[in-house]
PDB file of C-alpha atoms in Angstrom:
ATOM      1  CA  UNK A   1     -22.163 -29.069 -53.077  1.00 73.00           C
ATOM      2  CA  UNK A   2     -25.781 -28.511 -51.966  1.00 75.00           C
ATOM      3  CA  UNK A   3     -25.221 -30.937 -49.113  1.00 81.00           C
ATOM      4  CA  UNK A   4     -22.104 -29.040 -47.995  1.00 78.00           C
ATOM      5  CA  UNK A   5     -23.854 -25.655 -48.092  1.00 78.00           C
ATOM      6  CA  UNK A   6     -26.824 -27.096 -46.195  1.00 79.00           C
ATOM      7  CA  UNK A   7     -24.588 -28.422 -43.432  1.00 81.00           C
ATOM      8  CA  UNK A   8     -22.585 -25.183 -43.268  1.00 78.00           C
ATOM      9  CA  UNK A   9     -25.784 -23.139 -43.028  1.00 78.00           C
ATOM     10  CA  UNK A  10     -27.182 -25.449 -40.332  1.00 79.00           C
ATOM     11  CA  UNK A  11     -23.900 -25.167 -38.435  1.00 84.00           C
ATOM     12  CA  UNK A  12     -24.023 -21.349 -38.542  1.00 83.00           C
ATOM     13  CA  UNK A  13     -27.632 -21.322 -37.339  1.00 87.00           C
ATOM     14  CA  UNK A  14     -26.757 -23.714 -34.487  1.00 81.00           C
ATOM     15  CA  UNK A  15     -23.783 -21.571 -33.459  1.00 88.00           C
ATOM     16  CA  UNK A  16     -25.878 -18.397 -33.535  1.00 82.00           C
ATOM     17  CA  UNK A  17     -28.575 -20.067 -31.425  1.00 81.00           C
ATOM     18  CA  UNK A  18     -25.968 -21.195 -28.888  1.00 82.00           C
ATOM     19  CA  UNK A  19     -24.521 -17.665 -28.641  1.00 89.00           C
ATOM     20  CA  UNK A  20     -27.993 -16.173 -28.135  1.00 83.00           C
ATOM     21  CA  UNK A  21     -28.769 -18.756 -25.431  1.00 81.00           C
ATOM     22  CA  UNK A  22     -25.443 -18.060 -23.679  1.00 84.00           C
ATOM     23  CA  UNK A  23     -26.099 -14.311 -23.747  1.00 79.00           C
ATOM     24  CA  UNK A  24     -29.538 -14.958 -22.282  1.00 76.00           C
ATOM     25  CA  UNK A  25     -28.039 -16.958 -19.423  1.00 77.00           C
ATOM     26  CA  UNK A  26     -25.503 -14.176 -18.708  1.00 79.00           C
ATOM     27  CA  UNK A  27     -28.287 -11.554 -18.685  1.00 76.00           C
ATOM     28  CA  UNK A  28     -30.333 -13.660 -16.246  1.00 76.00           C
ATOM     29  CA  UNK A  29     -27.324 -14.122 -13.922  1.00 78.00           C
ATOM     30  CA  UNK A  30     -26.548 -10.394 -13.972  1.00 70.00           C
ATOM     31  CA  UNK A  31     -30.207  -9.560 -13.310  1.00 66.00           C
ATOM     32  CA  UNK A  32     -30.308 -11.935 -10.340  1.00 71.00           C
ATOM     33  CA  UNK A  33     -27.078 -10.484  -8.936  1.00 63.00           C
ATOM     34  CA  UNK A  34     -28.367  -6.926  -9.399  1.00 59.00           C
ATOM     35  CA  UNK A  35     -31.661  -7.665  -7.680  1.00 60.00           C
ATOM     36  CA  UNK A  36     -29.911  -9.411  -4.781  1.00 57.00           C
ATOM     37  CA  UNK A  37     -27.772  -6.334  -4.084  1.00 54.00           C
ATOM     38  CA  UNK A  38     -30.781  -4.057  -3.591  1.00 55.00           C
ATOM     39  CA  UNK A  39     -31.083  -1.464  -0.894  1.00 62.00           C
ATOM     40  CA  UNK A  40     -31.174  -2.309   2.785  1.00 69.00           C
ATOM     41  CA  UNK A  41     -34.029  -1.228   5.047  1.00 78.00           C
ATOM     42  CA  UNK A  42     -32.565   0.528   8.071  1.00 80.00           C
ATOM     43  CA  UNK A  43     -34.763   0.773  11.140  1.00 86.00           C
ATOM     44  CA  UNK A  44     -34.443   3.372  13.878  1.00 90.00           C
ATOM     45  CA  UNK A  45     -31.798   2.681  16.539  1.00 88.00           C
ATOM     46  CA  UNK A  46     -29.887   0.310  14.249  1.00 93.00           C
ATOM     47  CA  UNK A  47     -26.221  -0.515  14.642  1.00 95.00           C
ATOM     48  CA  UNK A  48     -23.733  -0.760  11.805  1.00 94.00           C
ATOM     49  CA  UNK A  49     -21.556  -3.889  12.107  1.00 94.00           C
ATOM     50  CA  UNK A  50     -18.117  -3.646  10.464  1.00 94.00           C
ATOM     51  CA  UNK A  51     -16.390  -7.021  10.202  1.00 92.00           C
ATOM     52  CA  UNK A  52     -12.591  -6.760  10.058  1.00 91.00           C
ATOM     53  CA  UNK A  53     -11.867 -10.410  10.876  1.00 88.00           C
ATOM     54  CA  UNK A  54     -10.881 -11.256   7.293  1.00 84.00           C
ATOM     55  CA  UNK A  55      -8.772  -8.161   6.792  1.00 83.00           C
ATOM     56  CA  UNK A  56      -9.297  -5.358   4.284  1.00 86.00           C
ATOM     57  CA  UNK A  57      -8.319  -5.131   0.650  1.00 82.00           C
ATOM     58  CA  UNK A  58      -6.593  -2.006  -0.613  1.00 79.00           C
ATOM     59  CA  UNK A  59      -8.535  -2.006  -3.867  1.00 75.00           C
ATOM     60  CA  UNK A  60     -12.055  -2.718  -5.063  1.00 72.00           C
ATOM     61  CA  UNK A  61     -12.318  -6.221  -6.498  1.00 69.00           C
ATOM     62  CA  UNK A  62     -13.891  -6.716  -9.932  1.00 67.00           C
ATOM     63  CA  UNK A  63     -17.643  -6.175 -10.053  1.00 69.00           C
ATOM     64  CA  UNK A  64     -20.406  -7.901 -11.960  1.00 65.00           C
ATOM     65  CA  UNK A  65     -20.149 -11.482 -13.085  1.00 64.00           C
ATOM     66  CA  UNK A  66     -16.356 -11.572 -12.703  1.00 64.00           C
ATOM     67  CA  UNK A  67     -16.704 -10.320  -9.130  1.00 62.00           C
ATOM     68  CA  UNK A  68     -19.268 -13.001  -8.345  1.00 59.00           C
ATOM     69  CA  UNK A  69     -16.956 -15.685  -9.717  1.00 61.00           C
ATOM     70  CA  UNK A  70     -13.891 -14.423  -7.856  1.00 59.00           C
ATOM     71  CA  UNK A  71     -15.684 -13.708  -4.577  1.00 57.00           C
ATOM     72  CA  UNK A  72     -15.836  -9.922  -4.261  1.00 59.00           C
ATOM     73  CA  UNK A  73     -17.555  -9.951  -0.876  1.00 66.00           C
ATOM     74  CA  UNK A  74     -14.391  -9.102   1.075  1.00 74.00           C
ATOM     75  CA  UNK A  75     -14.406  -5.590   2.487  1.00 83.00           C
ATOM     76  CA  UNK A  76     -12.129  -2.819   1.297  1.00 87.00           C
ATOM     77  CA  UNK A  77     -10.717   0.054   3.300  1.00 90.00           C
ATOM     78  CA  UNK A  78     -12.618   2.600   1.210  1.00 90.00           C
ATOM     79  CA  UNK A  79     -15.969   0.823   1.676  1.00 89.00           C
ATOM     80  CA  UNK A  80     -15.472   0.720   5.454  1.00 93.00           C
ATOM     81  CA  UNK A  81     -14.574   4.410   5.540  1.00 94.00           C
ATOM     82  CA  UNK A  82     -17.614   5.234   3.368  1.00 93.00           C
ATOM     83  CA  UNK A  83     -19.860   3.138   5.618  1.00 93.00           C
ATOM     84  CA  UNK A  84     -18.614   4.967   8.704  1.00 96.00           C
ATOM     85  CA  UNK A  85     -19.215   8.320   6.972  1.00 95.00           C
ATOM     86  CA  UNK A  86     -22.774   7.273   6.078  1.00 94.00           C
ATOM     87  CA  UNK A  87     -23.370   6.107   9.642  1.00 94.00           C
ATOM     88  CA  UNK A  88     -22.257   9.521  10.921  1.00 95.00           C
ATOM     89  CA  UNK A  89     -24.856  11.251   8.756  1.00 94.00           C
ATOM     90  CA  UNK A  90     -27.705   8.766   9.226  1.00 93.00           C
ATOM     91  CA  UNK A  91     -29.950   9.576  12.192  1.00 93.00           C
ATOM     92  CA  UNK A  92     -31.326   6.004  12.209  1.00 93.00           C
ATOM     93  CA  UNK A  93     -27.885   4.580  13.110  1.00 94.00           C
ATOM     94  CA  UNK A  94     -27.280   4.594  16.852  1.00 94.00           C
ATOM     95  CA  UNK A  95     -23.738   3.258  16.789  1.00 95.00           C
ATOM     96  CA  UNK A  96     -21.113   1.044  15.207  1.00 96.00           C
ATOM     97  CA  UNK A  97     -19.740  -2.344  16.254  1.00 97.00           C
ATOM     98  CA  UNK A  98     -16.242  -3.158  14.997  1.00 95.00           C
ATOM     99  CA  UNK A  99     -15.705  -6.945  14.957  1.00 94.00           C
ATOM    100  CA  UNK A 100     -12.068  -8.023  15.111  1.00 92.00           C
ATOM    101  CA  UNK A 101      -9.963 -11.119  15.510  1.00 89.00           C
ATOM    102  CA  UNK A 102      -6.440  -9.952  16.112  1.00 82.00           C
ATOM    103  CA  UNK A 103      -5.535  -7.119  13.795  1.00 77.00           C
ATOM    104  CA  UNK A 104      -6.760  -9.065  10.743  1.00 79.00           C
ATOM    105  CA  UNK A 105      -3.503  -8.460   8.922  1.00 80.00           C
ATOM    106  CA  UNK A 106      -4.021  -4.701   8.880  1.00 87.00           C
ATOM    107  CA  UNK A 107      -0.897  -2.674   8.410  1.00 87.00           C
ATOM    108  CA  UNK A 108      -0.108   0.478  10.320  1.00 87.00           C
ATOM    109  CA  UNK A 109      -1.440   2.758   7.587  1.00 90.00           C
ATOM    110  CA  UNK A 110      -4.834   1.060   7.395  1.00 91.00           C
ATOM    111  CA  UNK A 111      -5.089   1.056  11.181  1.00 92.00           C
ATOM    112  CA  UNK A 112      -4.398   4.783  11.352  1.00 94.00           C
ATOM    113  CA  UNK A 113      -6.988   5.543   8.658  1.00 94.00           C
ATOM    114  CA  UNK A 114      -9.565   3.446  10.506  1.00 95.00           C
ATOM    115  CA  UNK A 115      -8.692   5.102  13.826  1.00 95.00           C
ATOM    116  CA  UNK A 116      -9.249   8.528  12.221  1.00 96.00           C
ATOM    117  CA  UNK A 117     -12.607   7.412  10.761  1.00 96.00           C
ATOM    118  CA  UNK A 118     -13.660   5.962  14.134  1.00 96.00           C
ATOM    119  CA  UNK A 119     -12.690   9.209  15.880  1.00 96.00           C
ATOM    120  CA  UNK A 120     -14.798  11.222  13.409  1.00 96.00           C
ATOM    121  CA  UNK A 121     -17.716   8.867  14.025  1.00 96.00           C
ATOM    122  CA  UNK A 122     -17.414   9.262  17.786  1.00 96.00           C
ATOM    123  CA  UNK A 123     -17.073  13.048  17.420  1.00 96.00           C
ATOM    124  CA  UNK A 124     -20.374  12.997  15.478  1.00 95.00           C
ATOM    125  CA  UNK A 125     -22.064  11.594  18.599  1.00 95.00           C
ATOM    126  CA  UNK A 126     -22.255   7.950  17.523  1.00 95.00           C
ATOM    127  CA  UNK A 127     -21.202   5.162  19.862  1.00 96.00           C
ATOM    128  CA  UNK A 128     -18.397   2.935  18.526  1.00 97.00           C
ATOM    129  CA  UNK A 129     -17.765  -0.390  20.265  1.00 97.00           C
ATOM    130  CA  UNK A 130     -15.078  -2.970  19.520  1.00 96.00           C
ATOM    131  CA  UNK A 131     -15.769  -6.687  19.839  1.00 96.00           C
ATOM    132  CA  UNK A 132     -12.815  -9.075  19.537  1.00 94.00           C
ATOM    133  CA  UNK A 133     -12.175 -12.705  20.292  1.00 92.00           C
ATOM    134  CA  UNK A 134      -8.417 -12.097  20.109  1.00 91.00           C
ATOM    135  CA  UNK A 135      -6.468  -8.922  20.769  1.00 90.00           C
ATOM    136  CA  UNK A 136      -2.884  -8.364  19.764  1.00 88.00           C
ATOM    137  CA  UNK A 137      -0.854  -5.173  19.634  1.00 86.00           C
ATOM    138  CA  UNK A 138      -2.395  -4.011  16.343  1.00 87.00           C
ATOM    139  CA  UNK A 139      -5.943  -4.806  17.430  1.00 89.00           C
ATOM    140  CA  UNK A 140      -5.446  -2.988  20.746  1.00 90.00           C
ATOM    141  CA  UNK A 141      -4.231   0.026  18.789  1.00 90.00           C
ATOM    142  CA  UNK A 142      -7.373   0.006  16.644  1.00 92.00           C
ATOM    143  CA  UNK A 143      -9.785  -0.909  19.443  1.00 93.00           C
ATOM    144  CA  UNK A 144      -8.341   1.876  21.593  1.00 93.00           C
ATOM    145  CA  UNK A 145     -10.099   4.387  19.341  1.00 95.00           C
ATOM    146  CA  UNK A 146     -13.460   2.860  20.291  1.00 96.00           C
ATOM    147  CA  UNK A 147     -15.583   3.774  23.288  1.00 96.00           C
ATOM    148  CA  UNK A 148     -15.520   0.254  24.773  1.00 96.00           C
ATOM    149  CA  UNK A 149     -13.862  -3.084  24.051  1.00 95.00           C
ATOM    150  CA  UNK A 150     -15.788  -6.314  24.598  1.00 95.00           C
ATOM    151  CA  UNK A 151     -14.350  -9.836  24.576  1.00 94.00           C
ATOM    152  CA  UNK A 152     -15.913 -13.216  25.304  1.00 93.00           C
ATOM    153  CA  UNK A 153     -14.628 -15.089  28.380  1.00 92.00           C
ATOM    154  CA  UNK A 154     -12.789 -17.488  26.056  1.00 92.00           C
ATOM    155  CA  UNK A 155     -10.968 -14.677  24.267  1.00 90.00           C
ATOM    156  CA  UNK A 156      -7.299 -14.010  24.795  1.00 87.00           C
ATOM    157  CA  UNK A 157      -4.954 -11.061  24.690  1.00 87.00           C
ATOM    158  CA  UNK A 158      -1.585 -11.543  23.065  1.00 84.00           C
ATOM    159  CA  UNK A 159       0.092  -8.268  23.877  1.00 73.00           C
ATOM    160  CA  UNK A 160       3.812  -8.553  24.380  1.00 75.00           C
ATOM    161  CA  UNK A 161       4.654  -4.888  24.129  1.00 65.00           C
ATOM    162  CA  UNK A 162       7.560  -3.363  22.313  1.00 71.00           C
ATOM    163  CA  UNK A 163      11.060  -4.693  22.686  1.00 74.00           C
ATOM    164  CA  UNK A 164      14.421  -3.539  21.465  1.00 76.00           C
ATOM    165  CA  UNK A 165      17.673  -5.400  21.289  1.00 80.00           C
ATOM    166  CA  UNK A 166      21.138  -4.216  20.465  1.00 79.00           C
ATOM    167  CA  UNK A 167      24.309  -6.128  19.801  1.00 82.00           C
ATOM    168  CA  UNK A 168      27.453  -5.178  21.748  1.00 82.00           C
ATOM    169  CA  UNK A 169      30.601  -6.365  20.040  1.00 84.00           C
ATOM    170  CA  UNK A 170      33.285  -4.119  21.549  1.00 82.00           C
ATOM    171  CA  UNK A 171      34.584  -6.866  23.888  1.00 85.00           C
ATOM    172  CA  UNK A 172      34.682  -9.359  20.997  1.00 87.00           C
ATOM    173  CA  UNK A 173      36.586  -6.911  18.808  1.00 87.00           C
ATOM    174  CA  UNK A 174      39.137  -6.357  21.601  1.00 88.00           C
ATOM    175  CA  UNK A 175      39.645 -10.128  22.042  1.00 90.00           C
ATOM    176  CA  UNK A 176      40.157 -10.561  18.303  1.00 90.00           C
ATOM    177  CA  UNK A 177      42.466  -7.530  18.291  1.00 89.00           C
ATOM    178  CA  UNK A 178      40.357  -5.722  15.711  1.00 88.00           C
ATOM    179  CA  UNK A 179      40.386  -1.968  15.864  1.00 85.00           C
ATOM    180  CA  UNK A 180      37.006  -0.479  14.894  1.00 81.00           C
ATOM    181  CA  UNK A 181      37.122   2.445  12.480  1.00 81.00           C
ATOM    182  CA  UNK A 182      34.214   4.657  13.597  1.00 75.00           C
ATOM    183  CA  UNK A 183      33.613   8.287  12.756  1.00 74.00           C
ATOM    184  CA  UNK A 184      32.206  10.708  15.299  1.00 72.00           C
ATOM    185  CA  UNK A 185      30.407  13.779  14.014  1.00 75.00           C
ATOM    186  CA  UNK A 186      29.117  15.385  17.210  1.00 74.00           C
ATOM    187  CA  UNK A 187      29.222  14.547  20.910  1.00 71.00           C
ATOM    188  CA  UNK A 188      26.127  12.377  20.856  1.00 67.00           C
ATOM    189  CA  UNK A 189      26.261  10.877  17.360  1.00 55.00           C
TER     190      UNK A 189
END
């Protein structure tokens, strides 16, 4: 019985020591992550670079250790809007560069919010420049809010415009002797 209690006690002490060591490792990792995300020194006449090439998340990813494990470095729409607002108020920021590659998967709503934030930034007297290696219809819509658009010589524009198609089946219905049953409400409806 003494041997059993001795082993059980040794097992509990070993488990407790392992838990304390694991907590120590977690604290060290969190401390390193917190110190790495310190403030940024901004010099006079600096430019804010907003990278939209990987798209924008709608939500903030998890923070802390879980965020480090899942890769929380992707930008969110709110962080970009906050950064543009801070750039408007900061006298050390001369302008903003928006980096794009196509529209980055941005939907119409995100594009409109970004266009409004870019317009506010330009209205505050800051220069906003777009730089893209690829421009499509969505990217042209977003870049159009900027003062200038720059592209490398190897860049390409894939802008097909808007198209509309309609199907005309009246001749087919007549050949098949099918009488359409359509209701007319007004002259033009």
